[in-house]
Amino acid sequence: MWYQLGAALLLAAAPVRAATDALNPLDEANSTAPWPSSVYSNATDSDNSIVTAGSKSNQTSPPWYPSPWGEGMGDWKAAYTRARSIVSQMTLLEKVNLTTGVGWELERCVGQNGAVPRLGIPSMCTQDSPVGVRDTDYNSVFPMGVNVAATWDRGMARARGAGMGYEHKHKGSNVQLGPVVGPLGRAPEGGRNWEGFAPDPVLSGVLFAETISGIQSQNVIACGKHFIGYEQEHFRSAGNGFLYQVNESYSANLDDVTMHELYLWPWMDGIRAGMGSVMCSYNQINNSYACQNSYILNKLLKAELGFQGFVMSDWSAQMSGVASALAGLDMTMPGDIAFDSGTSYWGSNLTVAVLNGTVPQWRVDDMAVRIMAAWYYVGAGDNYVPINFDSWTLDTYGYQHFYANEGYGVINEHVDVRNNHGALIREIGAASAVLLKNEGALPLTGKEKFTGVFGSDAGASTYGPNGCSDRGCDMGTLGCAWGSGTANFPYLITPGFAIENEIYNHGNGMFQGVYDDYAYSEAESVAGQASVAIVFANSDSGEGYISVDGNIGDRNNLTLWHDGDALIKAVSSQCNNTIVVIHSVGAVLMDSFVDNPNVTAIIWAGVPGEESGNSIVDVLYGKVNPGGKLPFTVGYSRQNYGVDILYKPNSGESAPQLDFTEGQFIDYRGFDKHDVAPLYEFGYGMSYTTFKYSDITITKHNAGKYTATTGKTSKAPVLGQVTNDTSDYTFPDNMSRVPYYIYPYLNSTSLKTSADDPHYDEEGFIPQGAHDGSAQPLLPSSGAPGGNPELWDVLYTVTAKITNTGKIAGDEVAQLYVGLGGPNDVVKQLRGFDRLSIAPGQTVTFTVDLTRRDLSNWNTVTQNWFISDYEKTVYVGASSKNLPLKETIKDASQFN
C-alpha cells in the first residue's frame, strides 16, 4: 500500500542546530588538520613509490565539504534527467519524506521511506538480505557469498544476483540490502565474513559487480554494504559486546594506501557496475562515524569514485541530524533514533534544518534526486510490484503498522517467488565445494557396501530449519549462518537425507547415520562396520546482536564446533576410509586430522543454502567434478594469520581503537609477507582430473599515458522553491496520525518549538565549505562512476595454455597474480582469473587483460594512481602457491 507522507514528529530532543550534533570529541567536524602521516604518508623513495606508514590509535578523519551533488555521469544521464524533473515538482515536505524512514515495525518491510502519493511515487521497500528475501515465506535461501567466491565464476555470481533480484521484485521489495564487500575479511573469525566474498579485493570486486548487475537486471536496486572498515562485530555499536560495554562504536584506523589498494578497491567495481545504493556502516573510520564521515562519503565515495546513487544508513547507524546530512548521507533507516521511539534526527527536524538554513536546499534536493535516479536507473518505477509480505509476522492477517497496531487486514499474500531457483542453488553449491584432500577415496559410486554418516551437521535441526530466529543457533546441518543476512528456508535438504537417497536409488547398499556429535561409542560401532565413513562438521558465525554458544557474532576461535575434531578422531580410529566434509563460514583448523592416513578425503563445502545435501552428493558421487577453489587461506594455527578480532575494549570509555597496522597484508598477502607456509593456500582446490599449464605470453597494447581528471563540476542545482511561511509545513488539520510514525511535518509554526531543541538559538558549527554550492574542482582520480575511466585502459594481455591431462572433463580456475615490485608492495596479488571447462585431452587458452589499475599504486601526495618504476612480475597457475608460469614486465611505468 502507498501511504500518507511518512517520516515522525520528534517527541524528544533532536539536534538541528548544526554539524556538532552527536559528534564525539574526535569527530571530523572538530578537526581541521589533515590525516596524520599514518594516513597521508609524504615519504617517497627514489622512483616515486609511496611508502606506507600504517595506522595508529586515535588518528582523526579530516573534513571534506561540500557534499558532491550527483551529475548523471556515465549511463546515469537519462535517470538523472527524469529524477530532476520529478524532484522539481516536489515540495520540501515531499523531498524530506523520501529521505527518511517511517520507523521500525511501522510498515511491512524492514525499512521503508515515505511516499509521495501526489506524484505517484510509492514508499520504497528496503529489505534484507544478501542471500534472499528475509522474514517471509515461499522464497529461496541462496548459497552464501563465500560460496559464490569459492566458485570463482562470474556467470554464477550474476545468475545468483538475478535470481535474488527476481524474488525481491516479486515480493514487492525495491531495494535488496546486499551484496556485501564490507567486511572484506580482515580477520578469519569475523562474524559476517560469509556475507561477503573473500579477503581479496579483486575476487570480491569482480563478484560484487556481477552480483549487482544480476540484481539490478530485475528492476531492484542493489545496496552494497557496509561502507567501510566494518571488519568485526564486537563493539560495532555502543553497548555491543555483552561481556564488555562501550560508549562508542569501534574506530577502524587505517592509512590512505591501505584504504585505496585494499578496502576501497571492490567498491570501485561495484560503482562502475551501476550500484544504486550504498549502506554506511556502524563503526567509525579514523574516529568519525561512517554515516557522518565527510571524508569517506563526500570525498572517497561521491567525489573520487563518482557514486551516482544514494547513501543509506545502516539501521540506527545515523548518529546526528545536520552533521550526517552535510557529510553525505541521503536516506536514514529505519528512520527513528531508537527503534519504535517515534523520534528522528531527520523527518521534521530535516524540514526545520532547511528552513533555518543549517542544511542548504540544494543538499536536500540532491538527496531526493539521488534516490529517484536510482529508482529510475534500475527501472523500479516502471516495473513496480506492490508489497505482498510482512516482515514482522507470517500470519495472513495482521496490522500493516505492526508496532502501532493499526491498519488491520491482509498483510501476507504468501506469493511463491522461487521460480525453480533450487536448481541454480544446487549447481552453485556443488560448484563451490573445494576438494582439499583425496587419497583415491572420491568419487564414490553409490554401490559401497556400507556407508556410515556421522555428525549433527549431516542431519536436521530438531527445531526445524527455521526454528531459531534469524538462524541464531547451530543445530543440524549448516545451510545458512545467522543474523540479518539470512532468509527463511522453504526446505533444507540435509546431507544425510541426500546420501541415503543416493544409496537407495542404487540399491543393495547399507546406510546408517549417527547424528549425535558426542555419541562416540555409537559412532565407533557404526564406523567399524562401514566401508566408507563420512563425517560432517561445521563452524558458524553471524551478526553481533545474536550470541551462539558464547560467540558474539564473531567466532571465538577457528576450531570446529561441537568438538568436531573428537568425532573425526573417533570415526577414523575405526574406519580407514573416512571422508570429512566441513560446512563453515570460513577457515577452520584442520591440523588434528589432515595428516591422519585414515582420513582419505576432505571437502570444504561452505554454507550452501537450501540444496546443501543435494549439492554435496553431486560432488561425492562424481556427478559434478569439483572445481571450487578456496577463497581464503587455511593456516596451521590461528596465530598464522597475524590479524585477530579485538575482543576486549582497549581505550577505557572512549571508542575501542581497531588499528589496521597490518596494512594490506591480510590472508595470503600476510602469509607471503611473513613467509608463513599455509596448510591450504588461497586459490587451492583439487579435481578428479589433472591440468597442465604452459606457454605464457604477454602482449603490450598501445594505450596512452594516464591523464589526471581536471576541470570543475556544475553548480549545485536548486530544484523548486522553499517558502518561508512555516504554516506551509505544519500537520494538516484533518490528518490521522499513526502513533510512532516518522513524518516530515512541523507540529508548530515556530521552528524552535518544532525542533524541541534547548540549544536551538545557540550558534552552531557548520564545517567550512559545507554550504558551498558553487562549481567544485574535480579530483584527479575521478571522472566517471568507479573512478578515472583511464584506470580501465588495457595495457597488456596475458595468455597461457591449460591442458586437461586426465581422463574426465573438469573445471579449472586459472589464476593470474602480479608482483608490483616495490619494497612495500604485496609480494603477489590476484589480478585475474577464469573458470574454464576443459574436456579430457583438450587445451584451452586462459586470457587476462591487465589494466592500468591492475599495475598501479596509490600516491598519497598527488592523491592519484601511478605505476612505479619497479619491474612487474606476472604469475599464472592454479593457486597462490602453485604458479608454474612467470614473466616480467619492465616498462609499465611508461604508461604514467
Short mmCIF file of N, CA and C in Angstrom, two decimals, residues 37 40-53 257 823-824 857-864 866 868 870:
data_model
loop_
_atom_site.label_atom_id
_atom_site.label_comp_id
_atom_site.label_asym_id
_atom_site.label_seq_id
_atom_site.Cartn_x
_atom_site.Cartn_y
_atom_site.Cartn_z
N SER A 37 50.49 11.47 9.33
CA SER A 37 51.40 10.82 8.40
C SER A 37 51.05 9.36 8.20
N TYR A 40 48.30 10.08 5.33
CA TYR A 40 48.93 10.67 4.16
C TYR A 40 50.44 10.57 4.34
N SER A 41 51.03 9.49 3.89
CA SER A 41 52.48 9.36 4.02
C SER A 41 53.15 10.22 2.97
N ASN A 42 53.96 11.17 3.39
CA ASN A 42 54.67 12.02 2.45
C ASN A 42 56.02 11.45 2.05
N ALA A 43 56.33 10.28 2.60
CA ALA A 43 57.62 9.68 2.30
C ALA A 43 57.59 9.01 0.94
N THR A 44 58.57 9.30 0.12
CA THR A 44 58.68 8.61 -1.17
C THR A 44 60.11 8.13 -1.33
N ASP A 45 60.29 7.06 -2.11
CA ASP A 45 61.64 6.65 -2.39
C ASP A 45 62.07 7.21 -3.74
N SER A 46 63.21 6.78 -4.25
CA SER A 46 63.83 7.44 -5.40
C SER A 46 62.98 7.41 -6.66
N ASP A 47 62.12 6.40 -6.81
CA ASP A 47 61.34 6.35 -8.06
C ASP A 47 59.87 6.71 -7.83
N ASN A 48 59.60 7.46 -6.79
CA ASN A 48 58.27 7.99 -6.51
C ASN A 48 57.32 6.93 -5.97
N SER A 49 57.83 5.80 -5.53
CA SER A 49 56.98 4.80 -4.90
C SER A 49 56.64 5.27 -3.49
N ILE A 50 55.37 5.23 -3.17
CA ILE A 50 54.93 5.75 -1.88
C ILE A 50 55.16 4.72 -0.78
N VAL A 51 55.70 5.18 0.32
CA VAL A 51 55.95 4.33 1.47
C VAL A 51 54.74 4.41 2.40
N THR A 52 54.17 3.28 2.72
CA THR A 52 53.01 3.24 3.59
C THR A 52 53.44 3.26 5.05
N ALA A 53 52.87 4.17 5.84
CA ALA A 53 53.29 4.31 7.23
C ALA A 53 52.43 3.52 8.19
N VAL A 257 46.86 4.44 1.78
CA VAL A 257 47.22 3.43 0.80
C VAL A 257 46.40 2.16 1.03
N PRO A 823 59.36 -2.30 -2.46
CA PRO A 823 59.70 -2.92 -1.18
C PRO A 823 58.53 -2.96 -0.20
N ASN A 824 57.55 -2.13 -0.39
CA ASN A 824 56.39 -2.11 0.49
C ASN A 824 55.15 -2.74 -0.15
N ASN A 857 49.85 1.76 -8.08
CA ASN A 857 49.82 2.03 -6.64
C ASN A 857 49.12 3.35 -6.41
N TRP A 858 48.73 3.57 -5.15
CA TRP A 858 48.11 4.84 -4.78
C TRP A 858 49.16 5.79 -4.25
N ASN A 859 49.18 7.00 -4.80
CA ASN A 859 50.13 8.04 -4.38
C ASN A 859 49.42 8.98 -3.41
N THR A 860 49.86 8.99 -2.18
CA THR A 860 49.18 9.79 -1.16
C THR A 860 49.46 11.28 -1.30
N VAL A 861 50.51 11.63 -2.03
CA VAL A 861 50.85 13.04 -2.22
C VAL A 861 49.98 13.66 -3.32
N THR A 862 49.95 13.02 -4.48
CA THR A 862 49.15 13.54 -5.59
C THR A 862 47.69 13.13 -5.50
N GLN A 863 47.38 12.21 -4.57
CA GLN A 863 46.03 11.67 -4.44
C GLN A 863 45.54 11.11 -5.77
N ASN A 864 46.38 10.27 -6.34
CA ASN A 864 46.05 9.68 -7.63
C ASN A 864 46.83 8.37 -7.78
N PHE A 866 49.37 5.76 -9.80
CA PHE A 866 50.56 5.84 -10.63
C PHE A 866 51.19 4.46 -10.73
N SER A 868 54.65 2.50 -10.62
CA SER A 868 56.03 2.69 -10.16
C SER A 868 57.02 2.18 -11.21
N TYR A 870 59.32 0.07 -10.69
CA TYR A 870 59.77 -1.29 -10.41
C TYR A 870 59.31 -2.28 -11.47
#
